[in-house]
mmCIF file of C-alpha atoms in Angstrom:
data_model
loop_
_atom_site.group_PDB
_atom_site.id
_atom_site.type_symbol
_atom_site.label_atom_id
_atom_site.label_comp_id
_atom_site.label_asym_id
_atom_site.label_seq_id
_atom_site.Cartn_x
_atom_site.Cartn_y
_atom_site.Cartn_z
ATOM 1 C CA ARG A 24 -0.319 -0.151 -0.243
ATOM 2 C CA CYS A 25 1.386 3.805 -0.634
ATOM 3 C CA GLY A 26 0.413 6.840 -0.923
ATOM 4 C CA ALA A 27 0.476 9.443 -3.771
ATOM 5 C CA ARG A 28 -0.542 13.421 -4.125
ATOM 6 C CA PRO A 29 -1.637 14.124 -7.655
ATOM 7 C CA PRO A 30 0.303 17.120 -9.677
ATOM 8 C CA PRO A 31 -2.262 19.174 -10.902
ATOM 9 C CA GLY A 32 -4.373 18.554 -13.795
ATOM 10 C CA GLY A 33 -7.739 17.850 -15.689
ATOM 11 C CA GLY A 34 -9.404 14.781 -17.173
ATOM 12 C CA GLY A 35 -10.571 11.418 -16.446
ATOM 13 C CA GLY A 36 -9.816 7.874 -17.007
ATOM 14 C CA LYS A 37 -5.732 8.069 -15.588
ATOM 15 C CA ARG A 38 -4.084 4.933 -15.115
ATOM 16 C CA LEU A 39 -1.637 4.981 -12.481
ATOM 17 C CA ARG A 40 1.806 3.823 -12.681
ATOM 18 C CA VAL A 41 4.114 2.765 -9.345
ATOM 19 C CA VAL A 42 7.969 2.620 -9.998
ATOM 20 C CA ILE A 43 10.364 1.487 -7.586
ATOM 21 C CA ASP A 44 13.932 2.566 -7.776
ATOM 22 C CA GLY A 45 13.304 3.737 -11.170
ATOM 23 C CA LYS A 46 12.052 0.649 -12.712
ATOM 24 C CA TYR A 47 8.364 0.147 -13.965
ATOM 25 C CA ALA A 48 6.129 -2.333 -11.235
ATOM 26 C CA ALA A 49 2.702 -1.809 -11.987
ATOM 27 C CA GLU A 50 -0.466 -0.121 -13.506
ATOM 28 C CA SER A 51 -3.974 0.237 -12.631
ATOM 29 C CA PRO A 52 -6.488 -0.997 -14.776
ATOM 30 C CA PRO A 53 -8.818 1.084 -16.432
ATOM 31 C CA SER A 54 -11.360 -0.315 -13.406
ATOM 32 C CA ALA A 55 -9.483 1.695 -10.967
ATOM 33 C CA SER A 56 -8.430 4.811 -12.804
ATOM 34 C CA PHE A 57 -8.365 8.046 -11.455
ATOM 35 C CA SER A 58 -10.498 11.314 -12.268
ATOM 36 C CA TYR A 59 -9.513 14.917 -11.589
ATOM 37 C CA SER A 60 -13.136 17.247 -10.794
ATOM 38 C CA ALA A 61 -15.002 18.086 -13.707
ATOM 39 C CA PRO A 62 -15.375 21.981 -14.696
ATOM 40 C CA ARG A 63 -18.654 23.642 -13.007
ATOM 41 C CA VAL A 64 -20.098 26.711 -14.341
ATOM 42 C CA VAL A 65 -21.541 28.676 -11.674
ATOM 43 C CA ALA A 66 -22.507 32.155 -13.774
ATOM 44 C CA VAL A 67 -22.437 33.778 -17.484
ATOM 45 C CA THR A 68 -22.471 37.587 -17.648
ATOM 46 C CA PRO A 69 -23.719 39.457 -19.248
ATOM 47 C CA GLY A 70 -26.751 36.426 -19.768
ATOM 48 C CA THR A 71 -28.648 37.818 -22.722
ATOM 49 C CA GLY A 72 -27.301 39.082 -26.207
ATOM 50 C CA ASP A 73 -27.907 39.073 -29.743
ATOM 51 C CA SER A 74 -29.424 36.156 -32.386
ATOM 52 C CA GLN A 75 -26.295 37.012 -34.975
ATOM 53 C CA GLY A 76 -24.038 36.019 -31.986
ATOM 54 C CA GLY A 77 -20.790 37.894 -32.121
ATOM 55 C CA SER A 78 -20.819 38.604 -28.683
ATOM 56 C CA ARG A 79 -18.055 38.449 -25.453
ATOM 57 C CA ILE A 80 -19.414 36.600 -22.359
ATOM 58 C CA LEU A 81 -17.852 36.068 -19.193
ATOM 59 C CA VAL A 82 -17.993 32.461 -18.303
ATOM 60 C CA GLN A 83 -17.174 31.874 -14.548
ATOM 61 C CA GLY A 84 -17.124 28.312 -12.012
ATOM 62 C CA LYS A 85 -14.222 26.353 -11.012
ATOM 63 C CA ASN A 86 -12.056 23.666 -12.585
ATOM 64 C CA PHE A 87 -10.851 25.418 -16.034
ATOM 65 C CA GLY A 88 -7.265 24.090 -15.313
ATOM 66 C CA LEU A 89 -4.189 25.843 -13.746
ATOM 67 C CA THR A 90 -2.747 27.077 -16.575
ATOM 68 C CA ASP A 91 -3.922 27.154 -20.086
ATOM 69 C CA SER A 92 -5.757 24.206 -20.605
ATOM 70 C CA ASN A 93 -7.774 24.683 -23.884
ATOM 71 C CA PRO A 94 -10.777 24.963 -22.785
ATOM 72 C CA VAL A 95 -13.719 24.634 -25.473
ATOM 73 C CA ALA A 96 -17.005 26.804 -24.326
ATOM 74 C CA PHE A 97 -20.297 25.592 -25.415
ATOM 75 C CA VAL A 98 -23.383 28.127 -25.998
ATOM 76 C CA GLY A 99 -26.038 25.228 -26.403
ATOM 77 C CA PRO A 100 -25.021 22.677 -28.309
ATOM 78 C CA THR A 101 -22.570 24.967 -30.125
ATOM 79 C CA ARG A 102 -18.983 25.792 -29.768
ATOM 80 C CA CYS A 103 -18.315 29.092 -29.353
ATOM 81 C CA GLU A 104 -16.874 30.837 -32.339
ATOM 82 C CA ALA A 105 -13.606 31.160 -29.771
ATOM 83 C CA THR A 106 -12.709 30.093 -25.939
ATOM 84 C CA SER A 107 -9.871 32.076 -24.527
ATOM 85 C CA TRP A 108 -8.617 30.708 -20.521
ATOM 86 C CA THR A 109 -8.250 33.181 -18.076
ATOM 87 C CA ASP A 110 -7.685 31.596 -14.934
ATOM 88 C CA ASP A 111 -8.955 28.003 -13.376
ATOM 89 C CA ALA A 112 -12.175 30.171 -12.377
ATOM 90 C CA ALA A 113 -13.136 32.081 -15.703
ATOM 91 C CA VAL A 114 -13.239 31.800 -19.536
ATOM 92 C CA THR A 115 -14.299 34.135 -21.824
ATOM 93 C CA CYS A 116 -16.549 32.774 -25.287
ATOM 94 C CA VAL A 117 -17.586 34.630 -28.262
ATOM 95 C CA THR A 118 -20.951 33.186 -29.151
ATOM 96 C CA PRO A 119 -22.182 31.462 -31.962
ATOM 97 C CA PRO A 120 -24.984 32.545 -33.745
ATOM 98 C CA TRP A 121 -28.385 30.892 -33.142
ATOM 99 C CA THR A 122 -31.532 30.496 -35.585
ATOM 100 C CA ALA A 123 -34.269 32.381 -34.123
ATOM 101 C CA GLY A 124 -35.352 34.209 -30.572
ATOM 102 C CA PRO A 125 -35.349 34.804 -27.834
ATOM 103 C CA VAL A 126 -34.942 31.392 -26.462
ATOM 104 C CA VAL A 127 -32.630 30.180 -23.548
ATOM 105 C CA VAL A 128 -29.866 27.225 -23.490
ATOM 106 C CA PRO A 129 -27.321 26.714 -21.275
ATOM 107 C CA VAL A 130 -23.506 26.554 -21.405
ATOM 108 C CA SER A 131 -20.954 24.649 -20.192
ATOM 109 C CA VAL A 132 -17.014 24.498 -20.264
ATOM 110 C CA GLU A 133 -14.911 21.676 -21.558
ATOM 111 C CA VAL A 134 -11.953 20.346 -20.115
ATOM 112 C CA TYR A 135 -9.710 17.969 -21.234
ATOM 113 C CA GLY A 136 -12.345 15.789 -22.673
ATOM 114 C CA GLN A 137 -14.494 16.388 -19.219
ATOM 115 C CA ARG A 138 -17.449 18.822 -19.625
ATOM 116 C CA SER A 139 -19.122 20.330 -17.001
ATOM 117 C CA ALA A 140 -22.796 19.713 -16.166
ATOM 118 C CA GLU A 141 -25.900 21.840 -16.977
ATOM 119 C CA THR A 142 -27.625 24.145 -14.094
ATOM 120 C CA PRO A 143 -29.649 26.511 -13.590
ATOM 121 C CA GLN A 144 -27.015 29.616 -13.073
ATOM 122 C CA ALA A 145 -25.170 28.338 -16.152
ATOM 123 C CA VAL A 146 -27.394 30.060 -19.273
ATOM 124 C CA TYR A 147 -27.480 32.189 -21.316
ATOM 125 C CA GLN A 148 -30.552 33.894 -23.166
ATOM 126 C CA PHE A 149 -30.203 35.335 -27.544
ATOM 127 C CA GLY A 150 -32.710 37.841 -28.100
ATOM 128 C CA SER A 151 -32.634 41.049 -28.777
ATOM 129 C CA ALA A 152 -30.571 42.542 -32.151
ATOM 130 C CA LYS A 153 -29.012 45.355 -29.977
ATOM 131 C CA ALA A 154 -27.140 44.967 -27.196
ATOM 132 C CA ALA A 155 -25.224 47.723 -24.597
ATOM 133 C CA THR A 156 -21.710 47.627 -24.696
ATOM 134 C CA ILE A 157 -19.200 49.045 -21.626
ATOM 135 C CA THR A 158 -15.459 50.416 -23.725
ATOM 136 C CA SER A 159 -13.974 51.962 -20.232
ATOM 137 C CA LEU A 160 -14.343 52.574 -16.649
ATOM 138 C CA ALA A 161 -12.856 55.828 -15.138
ATOM 139 C CA TRP A 162 -11.285 55.172 -11.476
ATOM 140 C CA THR A 163 -10.773 51.341 -11.456
ATOM 141 C CA ARG A 164 -9.864 50.397 -7.657
ATOM 142 C CA ALA A 165 -11.827 51.520 -4.244
ATOM 143 C CA PRO A 166 -11.270 50.551 -0.811
ATOM 144 C CA THR A 167 -13.186 47.510 0.052
ATOM 145 C CA ASP A 168 -15.830 49.677 2.166
ATOM 146 C CA GLY A 169 -16.673 51.147 -1.218
ATOM 147 C CA GLY A 170 -18.447 54.366 -1.251
ATOM 148 C CA PHE A 171 -16.492 55.465 -4.490
ATOM 149 C CA THR A 172 -17.999 56.127 -8.065
ATOM 150 C CA ILE A 173 -17.130 55.011 -10.536
ATOM 151 C CA THR A 174 -17.643 56.369 -14.434
ATOM 152 C CA ILE A 175 -18.992 53.706 -16.954
ATOM 153 C CA PHE A 176 -18.590 54.725 -20.608
ATOM 154 C CA GLY A 177 -20.344 52.949 -23.514
ATOM 155 C CA SER A 178 -23.211 52.749 -25.154
ATOM 156 C CA LEU A 179 -27.425 52.035 -25.201
ATOM 157 C CA PHE A 180 -27.533 52.373 -21.770
ATOM 158 C CA GLY A 181 -30.840 53.588 -22.792
ATOM 159 C CA GLN A 182 -32.704 56.168 -21.800
ATOM 160 C CA ALA A 183 -33.370 56.942 -17.934
ATOM 161 C CA GLY A 184 -33.295 54.240 -15.296
ATOM 162 C CA ALA A 185 -30.512 51.870 -16.355
ATOM 163 C CA ALA A 186 -28.839 49.391 -12.533
ATOM 164 C CA ALA A 187 -25.365 48.774 -12.309
ATOM 165 C CA SER A 188 -23.367 46.235 -10.566
ATOM 166 C CA LEU A 189 -19.632 44.595 -9.674
ATOM 167 C CA ALA A 190 -19.500 40.973 -9.875
ATOM 168 C CA ARG A 191 -18.243 38.695 -6.552
ATOM 169 C CA PRO A 192 -15.062 36.259 -6.972
ATOM 170 C CA PRO A 193 -16.257 33.287 -8.347
ATOM 171 C CA GLY A 194 -17.846 31.582 -5.884
ATOM 172 C CA ALA A 195 -18.822 34.235 -3.504
ATOM 173 C CA GLY A 196 -22.327 35.006 -5.123
ATOM 174 C CA PRO A 197 -24.449 37.172 -7.673
ATOM 175 C CA PRO A 198 -23.304 40.622 -8.988
ATOM 176 C CA ALA A 199 -23.669 42.919 -5.907
ATOM 177 C CA PRO A 200 -25.641 46.289 -7.303
ATOM 178 C CA CYS A 201 -24.190 49.794 -7.358
ATOM 179 C CA GLU A 202 -25.128 51.421 -3.995
ATOM 180 C CA ARG A 203 -26.532 53.875 -6.342
ATOM 181 C CA THR A 204 -26.333 54.227 -9.685
ATOM 182 C CA THR A 205 -27.014 57.203 -11.867
ATOM 183 C CA TRP A 206 -27.884 57.535 -15.566
ATOM 184 C CA VAL A 207 -26.005 60.349 -17.225
ATOM 185 C CA SER A 208 -26.782 59.644 -20.739
ATOM 186 C CA GLU A 209 -27.024 56.761 -22.748
ATOM 187 C CA SER A 210 -23.230 56.231 -23.056
ATOM 188 C CA LYS A 211 -22.399 57.114 -19.402
ATOM 189 C CA VAL A 212 -23.374 55.570 -15.816
ATOM 190 C CA LEU A 213 -22.417 56.329 -12.344
ATOM 191 C CA CYS A 214 -21.830 53.614 -9.978
ATOM 192 C CA THR A 215 -21.281 54.458 -6.306
ATOM 193 C CA ALA A 216 -19.183 51.116 -5.684
ATOM 194 C CA PRO A 217 -20.772 49.074 -2.670
ATOM 195 C CA PRO A 218 -18.116 47.143 0.081
ATOM 196 C CA GLY A 219 -16.652 43.752 -1.551
ATOM 197 C CA VAL A 220 -13.497 42.336 -2.130
ATOM 198 C CA GLY A 221 -11.155 40.973 -5.464
ATOM 199 C CA ALA A 222 -9.691 42.161 -8.759
ATOM 200 C CA HIS A 223 -10.394 42.118 -12.467
ATOM 201 C CA LEU A 224 -14.308 42.039 -11.678
ATOM 202 C CA PRO A 225 -15.979 42.688 -14.778
ATOM 203 C CA VAL A 226 -19.354 45.712 -14.382
ATOM 204 C CA THR A 227 -22.480 45.181 -15.713
ATOM 205 C CA VAL A 228 -25.254 47.216 -16.515
ATOM 206 C CA GLN A 229 -28.164 46.754 -17.169
ATOM 207 C CA SER A 230 -30.957 49.259 -19.137
ATOM 208 C CA ARG A 231 -34.272 49.096 -19.764
ATOM 209 C CA ASP A 232 -34.173 49.441 -23.370
ATOM 210 C CA PHE A 233 -31.809 46.584 -24.355
ATOM 211 C CA PRO A 234 -29.741 43.133 -22.814
ATOM 212 C CA ALA A 235 -26.747 44.068 -19.613
ATOM 213 C CA ALA A 236 -23.510 44.408 -21.090
ATOM 214 C CA SER A 237 -19.911 43.694 -19.130
ATOM 215 C CA SER A 238 -17.136 44.423 -19.329
ATOM 216 C CA PHE A 239 -13.864 42.784 -20.059
ATOM 217 C CA GLY A 240 -9.936 41.766 -20.140
ATOM 218 C CA SER A 241 -8.708 45.272 -18.740
ATOM 219 C CA VAL A 242 -11.690 46.583 -18.576
ATOM 220 C CA SER A 243 -12.797 46.132 -14.981
ATOM 221 C CA PHE A 244 -12.641 46.984 -11.148
ATOM 222 C CA ASP A 245 -10.243 46.088 -8.020
ATOM 223 C CA TYR A 246 -10.955 46.363 -4.458
ATOM 224 C CA ASP A 247 -7.752 47.567 -2.600
ATOM 225 C CA ALA A 248 -6.075 43.659 -1.755
ATOM 226 C CA PRO A 249 -5.568 43.348 1.571
ATOM 227 C CA GLU A 250 -2.430 44.635 3.988
ATOM 228 C CA VAL A 251 -1.360 43.015 7.384
ATOM 229 C CA THR A 252 -0.023 45.342 9.870
ATOM 230 C CA ALA A 253 0.768 43.628 13.009
ATOM 231 C CA VAL A 254 0.674 39.780 14.298
ATOM 232 C CA SER A 255 -0.192 39.101 17.744
ATOM 233 C CA HIS A 256 2.078 36.254 18.236
ATOM 234 C CA THR A 257 5.246 35.746 16.156
ATOM 235 C CA ALA A 258 6.385 32.493 17.194
ATOM 236 C CA GLY A 259 4.973 29.067 18.523
ATOM 237 C CA ALA A 260 4.981 25.913 18.780
ATOM 238 C CA ILE A 261 5.968 23.222 15.736
ATOM 239 C CA GLY A 262 3.280 21.026 16.722
ATOM 240 C CA GLY A 263 -0.035 24.534 15.502
ATOM 241 C CA GLY A 264 -2.661 25.222 17.396
ATOM 242 C CA MET A 265 -1.735 28.456 18.788
ATOM 243 C CA ARG A 266 -4.739 31.455 17.459
ATOM 244 C CA LEU A 267 -3.061 33.952 16.182
ATOM 245 C CA THR A 268 -4.780 37.980 15.707
ATOM 246 C CA VAL A 269 -3.985 39.612 12.287
ATOM 247 C CA THR A 270 -4.295 43.174 12.206
ATOM 248 C CA GLY A 271 -4.737 45.224 8.891
ATOM 249 C CA PHE A 272 -6.909 46.663 6.486
ATOM 250 C CA GLY A 273 -8.589 45.636 3.284
ATOM 251 C CA PHE A 274 -9.598 42.166 4.553
ATOM 252 C CA GLY A 275 -13.780 42.918 3.727
ATOM 253 C CA THR A 276 -16.323 43.980 5.800
ATOM 254 C CA GLU A 277 -18.345 40.660 5.717
#
């Protein structure tokens, strides 16, 4: 009997090989193979777009690979026109065209032959022929307690009544609404940042007239990184178990 820690990776049906003193000893049968956890999709933003395709959407989840695993995203049964790996928790997809709308279809990600299961959160709606877009942000960083105003620039924000929100880190829940959204024009909206944590967070604007728009890539928002200023104890027993008080700021409000 022996134990081993698997290396980072992905996929299923991995057969285990035992090597003793540099020599091959044995290999597990297919019935005793090893599988990594399958990818999982927890959010898709924006959740609606043009049935002509070509919209860029952010797919968030887990187990997309610690390095670029050449994942493939699907909208319904159709491959995205392009899939770009960001990290283990996010990929971007350029949506394929759809024959008719409005219609809601599942979104999935395949990594090393393993495909995520369909869930109610992992869906995309093809609908309007026009959709809002976000092109840039003014003020892209704020303290974790929020309260700062972000200026969002883009197009098709409607005539009034737009609502803006900031994404939370993957697994931390749905986007957080801005404490206050002020519609300025069809191309400009102000958002008072809510409390939060995280970096490279997409910003979403939902207008009354068009499907929602989310920012991508460098057009993102960062909360200030946490900083430690003091630790209650700087030494302890090697057996662990000591309770430490860590003091600093930027740890979040929850």
